[in-house]
């Protein structure tokens, strides 16, 4: 769960809204596994 919160904060910095994040679920999970 921690990774998802991190990605949410990162996306907000990139200027993406939470709604946009919902439409790209795979990307969030992949990013967490890379770290």
PDB file of N, H, CA, C and O in Angstrom:
ATOM      1  N   UNK A   1       0.835  -1.201   0.000  1.00  0.00           N
ATOM      2  CA  UNK A   1       0.000   0.000   0.000  1.00  0.00           C
ATOM      3  C   UNK A   1       0.874   1.257   0.000  1.00  0.00           C
ATOM      4  O   UNK A   1       0.499   2.285  -0.563  1.00  0.00           O
ATOM      5  N   UNK A   2       2.033   1.161   0.633  1.00  0.00           N
ATOM      6  H   UNK A   2       2.338   0.326   1.091  1.00  0.00           H
ATOM      7  CA  UNK A   2       2.906   2.325   0.717  1.00  0.00           C
ATOM      8  C   UNK A   2       3.312   2.810  -0.666  1.00  0.00           C
ATOM      9  O   UNK A   2       3.380   4.013  -0.919  1.00  0.00           O
ATOM     10  N   UNK A   3       3.578   1.870  -1.552  1.00  0.00           N
ATOM     11  H   UNK A   3       3.523   0.893  -1.347  1.00  0.00           H
ATOM     12  CA  UNK A   3       3.994   2.228  -2.907  1.00  0.00           C
ATOM     13  C   UNK A   3       2.919   2.995  -3.660  1.00  0.00           C
ATOM     14  O   UNK A   3       3.212   3.914  -4.423  1.00  0.00           O
ATOM     15  N   UNK A   4       1.673   2.605  -3.435  1.00  0.00           N
ATOM     16  H   UNK A   4       1.434   1.858  -2.815  1.00  0.00           H
ATOM     17  CA  UNK A   4       0.588   3.288  -4.143  1.00  0.00           C
ATOM     18  C   UNK A   4       0.490   4.743  -3.703  1.00  0.00           C
ATOM     19  O   UNK A   4       0.257   5.635  -4.519  1.00  0.00           O
ATOM     20  N   UNK A   5       0.670   4.972  -2.414  1.00  0.00           N
ATOM     21  H   UNK A   5       0.859   4.248  -1.751  1.00  0.00           H
ATOM     22  CA  UNK A   5       0.615   6.348  -1.906  1.00  0.00           C
ATOM     23  C   UNK A   5       1.761   7.163  -2.481  1.00  0.00           C
ATOM     24  O   UNK A   5       1.590   8.329  -2.838  1.00  0.00           O
ATOM     25  N   UNK A   6       2.929   6.542  -2.569  1.00  0.00           N
ATOM     26  H   UNK A   6       3.068   5.595  -2.279  1.00  0.00           H
ATOM     27  CA  UNK A   6       4.094   7.226  -3.141  1.00  0.00           C
ATOM     28  C   UNK A   6       3.823   7.611  -4.588  1.00  0.00           C
ATOM     29  O   UNK A   6       4.120   8.729  -5.009  1.00  0.00           O
ATOM     30  N   UNK A   7       3.259   6.679  -5.341  1.00  0.00           N
ATOM     31  H   UNK A   7       3.018   5.770  -4.998  1.00  0.00           H
ATOM     32  CA  UNK A   7       2.965   6.952  -6.752  1.00  0.00           C
ATOM     33  C   UNK A   7       1.897   8.032  -6.884  1.00  0.00           C
ATOM     34  O   UNK A   7       1.933   8.843  -7.809  1.00  0.00           O
ATOM     35  N   UNK A   8       0.954   8.037  -5.957  1.00  0.00           N
ATOM     36  H   UNK A   8       0.925   7.379  -5.205  1.00  0.00           H
ATOM     37  CA  UNK A   8      -0.093   9.051  -6.001  1.00  0.00           C
ATOM     38  C   UNK A   8       0.520  10.434  -5.811  1.00  0.00           C
ATOM     39  O   UNK A   8       0.163  11.378  -6.517  1.00  0.00           O
ATOM     40  N   UNK A   9       1.440  10.553  -4.861  1.00  0.00           N
ATOM     41  H   UNK A   9       1.730   9.787  -4.288  1.00  0.00           H
ATOM     42  CA  UNK A   9       2.109  11.836  -4.620  1.00  0.00           C
ATOM     43  C   UNK A   9       2.943  12.231  -5.831  1.00  0.00           C
ATOM     44  O   UNK A   9       2.972  13.395  -6.230  1.00  0.00           O
ATOM     45  N   UNK A  10       3.620  11.243  -6.409  1.00  0.00           N
ATOM     46  H   UNK A  10       3.597  10.297  -6.085  1.00  0.00           H
ATOM     47  CA  UNK A  10       4.457  11.509  -7.590  1.00  0.00           C
ATOM     48  C   UNK A  10       3.591  11.997  -8.754  1.00  0.00           C
ATOM     49  O   UNK A  10       3.956  12.937  -9.460  1.00  0.00           O
ATOM     50  N   UNK A  11       2.458  11.356  -8.941  1.00  0.00           N
ATOM     51  H   UNK A  11       2.161  10.592  -8.368  1.00  0.00           H
ATOM     52  CA  UNK A  11       1.564  11.724 -10.038  1.00  0.00           C
ATOM     53  C   UNK A  11       1.017  13.133  -9.829  1.00  0.00           C
ATOM     54  O   UNK A  11       0.866  13.889 -10.789  1.00  0.00           O
ATOM     55  N   UNK A  12       0.724  13.484  -8.598  1.00  0.00           N
ATOM     56  H   UNK A  12       0.847  12.869  -7.818  1.00  0.00           H
ATOM     57  CA  UNK A  12       0.223  14.830  -8.321  1.00  0.00           C
ATOM     58  C   UNK A  12       1.288  15.860  -8.675  1.00  0.00           C
ATOM     59  O   UNK A  12       0.978  16.948  -9.159  1.00  0.00           O
ATOM     60  N   UNK A  13       2.547  15.504  -8.428  1.00  0.00           N
ATOM     61  H   UNK A  13       2.799  14.620  -8.034  1.00  0.00           H
ATOM     62  CA  UNK A  13       3.632  16.405  -8.782  1.00  0.00           C
ATOM     63  C   UNK A  13       3.721  16.540 -10.299  1.00  0.00           C
ATOM     64  O   UNK A  13       4.064  17.601 -10.821  1.00  0.00           O
ATOM     65  N   UNK A  14       3.409  15.455 -10.993  1.00  0.00           N
ATOM     66  H   UNK A  14       3.131  14.593 -10.569  1.00  0.00           H
ATOM     67  CA  UNK A  14       3.449  15.484 -12.458  1.00  0.00           C
ATOM     68  C   UNK A  14       2.229  16.204 -13.038  1.00  0.00           C
ATOM     69  O   UNK A  14       2.169  16.466 -14.240  1.00  0.00           O
ATOM     70  N   UNK A  15       1.265  16.520 -12.183  1.00  0.00           N
ATOM     71  H   UNK A  15       1.313  16.308 -11.207  1.00  0.00           H
ATOM     72  CA  UNK A  15       0.083  17.243 -12.640  1.00  0.00           C
ATOM     73  C   UNK A  15      -1.043  16.331 -13.088  1.00  0.00           C
ATOM     74  O   UNK A  15      -1.949  16.763 -13.800  1.00  0.00           O
ATOM     75  N   UNK A  16      -0.991  15.066 -12.673  1.00  0.00           N
ATOM     76  H   UNK A  16      -0.255  14.715 -12.094  1.00  0.00           H
ATOM     77  CA  UNK A  16      -2.069  14.137 -13.049  1.00  0.00           C
ATOM     78  C   UNK A  16      -3.101  14.060 -11.928  1.00  0.00           C
ATOM     79  O   UNK A  16      -2.752  14.066 -10.748  1.00  0.00           O
ATOM     80  N   UNK A  17      -4.344  13.989 -12.302  1.00  0.00           N
ATOM     81  H   UNK A  17      -4.628  13.984 -13.261  1.00  0.00           H
ATOM     82  CA  UNK A  17      -5.397  13.877 -11.304  1.00  0.00           C
ATOM     83  C   UNK A  17      -5.595  12.410 -10.929  1.00  0.00           C
ATOM     84  O   UNK A  17      -5.265  11.525 -11.718  1.00  0.00           O
ATOM     85  N   UNK A  18      -6.130  12.137  -9.733  1.00  0.00           N
ATOM     86  H   UNK A  18      -6.399  12.856  -9.092  1.00  0.00           H
ATOM     87  CA  UNK A  18      -6.401  10.751  -9.318  1.00  0.00           C
ATOM     88  C   UNK A  18      -7.250   9.997 -10.333  1.00  0.00           C
ATOM     89  O   UNK A  18      -7.113   8.784 -10.489  1.00  0.00           O
ATOM     90  N   UNK A  19      -8.125  10.717 -11.020  1.00  0.00           N
ATOM     91  H   UNK A  19      -8.237  11.702 -10.893  1.00  0.00           H
ATOM     92  CA  UNK A  19      -8.976  10.070 -12.022  1.00  0.00           C
ATOM     93  C   UNK A  19      -8.121   9.486 -13.141  1.00  0.00           C
ATOM     94  O   UNK A  19      -8.400   8.392 -13.631  1.00  0.00           O
ATOM     95  N   UNK A  20      -7.087  10.208 -13.546  1.00  0.00           N
ATOM     96  H   UNK A  20      -6.860  11.097 -13.149  1.00  0.00           H
ATOM     97  CA  UNK A  20      -6.207   9.710 -14.604  1.00  0.00           C
ATOM     98  C   UNK A  20      -5.454   8.467 -14.128  1.00  0.00           C
ATOM     99  O   UNK A  20      -5.219   7.541 -14.905  1.00  0.00           O
ATOM    100  N   UNK A  21      -5.081   8.453 -12.852  1.00  0.00           N
ATOM    101  H   UNK A  21      -5.272   9.205 -12.221  1.00  0.00           H
ATOM    102  CA  UNK A  21      -4.343   7.318 -12.311  1.00  0.00           C
ATOM    103  C   UNK A  21      -5.173   6.044 -12.384  1.00  0.00           C
ATOM    104  O   UNK A  21      -4.644   4.961 -12.635  1.00  0.00           O
ATOM    105  N   UNK A  22      -6.473   6.182 -12.165  1.00  0.00           N
ATOM    106  H   UNK A  22      -6.902   7.062 -11.961  1.00  0.00           H
ATOM    107  CA  UNK A  22      -7.346   5.008 -12.186  1.00  0.00           C
ATOM    108  C   UNK A  22      -7.329   4.347 -13.556  1.00  0.00           C
ATOM    109  O   UNK A  22      -7.508   3.134 -13.667  1.00  0.00           O
ATOM    110  N   UNK A  23      -7.112   5.145 -14.602  1.00  0.00           N
ATOM    111  H   UNK A  23      -6.967   6.130 -14.512  1.00  0.00           H
ATOM    112  CA  UNK A  23      -7.127   4.606 -15.958  1.00  0.00           C
ATOM    113  C   UNK A  23      -5.792   3.996 -16.361  1.00  0.00           C
ATOM    114  O   UNK A  23      -5.669   3.470 -17.467  1.00  0.00           O
ATOM    115  N   UNK A  24      -4.787   4.053 -15.486  1.00  0.00           N
ATOM    116  H   UNK A  24      -4.887   4.480 -14.587  1.00  0.00           H
ATOM    117  CA  UNK A  24      -3.511   3.407 -15.791  1.00  0.00           C
ATOM    118  C   UNK A  24      -3.033   2.605 -14.591  1.00  0.00           C
ATOM    119  O   UNK A  24      -2.006   2.930 -13.996  1.00  0.00           O
ATOM    120  N   UNK A  25      -3.776   1.550 -14.229  1.00  0.00           N
ATOM    121  H   UNK A  25      -4.611   1.286 -14.712  1.00  0.00           H
ATOM    122  CA  UNK A  25      -3.461   0.767 -13.023  1.00  0.00           C
ATOM    123  C   UNK A  25      -2.151   0.002 -13.125  1.00  0.00           C
ATOM    124  O   UNK A  25      -1.400  -0.076 -12.153  1.00  0.00           O
ATOM    125  N   UNK A  26      -1.875  -0.557 -14.281  1.00  0.00           N
ATOM    126  H   UNK A  26      -2.485  -0.493 -15.070  1.00  0.00           H
ATOM    127  CA  UNK A  26      -0.672  -1.372 -14.438  1.00  0.00           C
ATOM    128  C   UNK A  26       0.603  -0.594 -14.195  1.00  0.00           C
ATOM    129  O   UNK A  26       1.552  -1.119 -13.611  1.00  0.00           O
ATOM    130  N   UNK A  27       0.636   0.640 -14.633  1.00  0.00           N
ATOM    131  H   UNK A  27      -0.134   1.066 -15.107  1.00  0.00           H
ATOM    132  CA  UNK A  27       1.850   1.451 -14.515  1.00  0.00           C
ATOM    133  C   UNK A  27       2.243   1.645 -13.055  1.00  0.00           C
ATOM    134  O   UNK A  27       3.425   1.593 -12.716  1.00  0.00           O
ATOM    135  N   UNK A  28       1.256   1.867 -12.194  1.00  0.00           N
ATOM    136  H   UNK A  28       0.296   1.908 -12.470  1.00  0.00           H
ATOM    137  CA  UNK A  28       1.552   2.088 -10.778  1.00  0.00           C
ATOM    138  C   UNK A  28       2.232   0.875 -10.167  1.00  0.00           C
ATOM    139  O   UNK A  28       3.237   1.000  -9.467  1.00  0.00           O
ATOM    140  N   UNK A  29       1.676  -0.298 -10.438  1.00  0.00           N
ATOM    141  H   UNK A  29       0.860  -0.399 -11.007  1.00  0.00           H
ATOM    142  CA  UNK A  29       2.225  -1.525  -9.859  1.00  0.00           C
ATOM    143  C   UNK A  29       3.622  -1.792 -10.394  1.00  0.00           C
ATOM    144  O   UNK A  29       4.518  -2.167  -9.639  1.00  0.00           O
ATOM    145  N   UNK A  30       3.810  -1.601 -11.691  1.00  0.00           N
ATOM    146  H   UNK A  30       3.081  -1.297 -12.305  1.00  0.00           H
ATOM    147  CA  UNK A  30       5.124  -1.859 -12.296  1.00  0.00           C
ATOM    148  C   UNK A  30       6.190  -0.971 -11.670  1.00  0.00           C
ATOM    149  O   UNK A  30       7.298  -1.431 -11.395  1.00  0.00           O
ATOM    150  N   UNK A  31       5.866   0.281 -11.446  1.00  0.00           N
ATOM    151  H   UNK A  31       4.966   0.655 -11.670  1.00  0.00           H
ATOM    152  CA  UNK A  31       6.835   1.220 -10.887  1.00  0.00           C
ATOM    153  C   UNK A  31       7.287   0.781  -9.502  1.00  0.00           C
ATOM    154  O   UNK A  31       8.470   0.868  -9.173  1.00  0.00           O
ATOM    155  N   UNK A  32       6.347   0.311  -8.695  1.00  0.00           N
ATOM    156  H   UNK A  32       5.386   0.240  -8.963  1.00  0.00           H
ATOM    157  CA  UNK A  32       6.686  -0.112  -7.331  1.00  0.00           C
ATOM    158  C   UNK A  32       7.632  -1.299  -7.368  1.00  0.00           C
ATOM    159  O   UNK A  32       8.574  -1.362  -6.579  1.00  0.00           O
ATOM    160  N   UNK A  33       7.397  -2.238  -8.269  1.00  0.00           N
ATOM    161  H   UNK A  33       6.632  -2.187  -8.910  1.00  0.00           H
ATOM    162  CA  UNK A  33       8.228  -3.442  -8.339  1.00  0.00           C
ATOM    163  C   UNK A  33       9.639  -3.118  -8.824  1.00  0.00           C
ATOM    164  O   UNK A  33      10.588  -3.819  -8.472  1.00  0.00           O
ATOM    165  N   UNK A  34       9.785  -2.076  -9.619  1.00  0.00           N
ATOM    166  H   UNK A  34       9.014  -1.507  -9.905  1.00  0.00           H
ATOM    167  CA  UNK A  34      11.118  -1.718 -10.116  1.00  0.00           C
ATOM    168  C   UNK A  34      12.022  -1.263  -8.984  1.00  0.00           C
ATOM    169  O   UNK A  34      13.230  -1.499  -9.014  1.00  0.00           O
ATOM    170  N   UNK A  35      11.442  -0.613  -7.989  1.00  0.00           N
ATOM    171  H   UNK A  35      10.461  -0.421  -7.964  1.00  0.00           H
ATOM    172  CA  UNK A  35      12.273  -0.132  -6.868  1.00  0.00           C
ATOM    173  C   UNK A  35      12.515  -1.295  -5.964  1.00  0.00           C
ATOM    174  O   UNK A  35      13.189  -1.153  -4.943  1.00  0.00           O
TER     175      UNK A  35
END
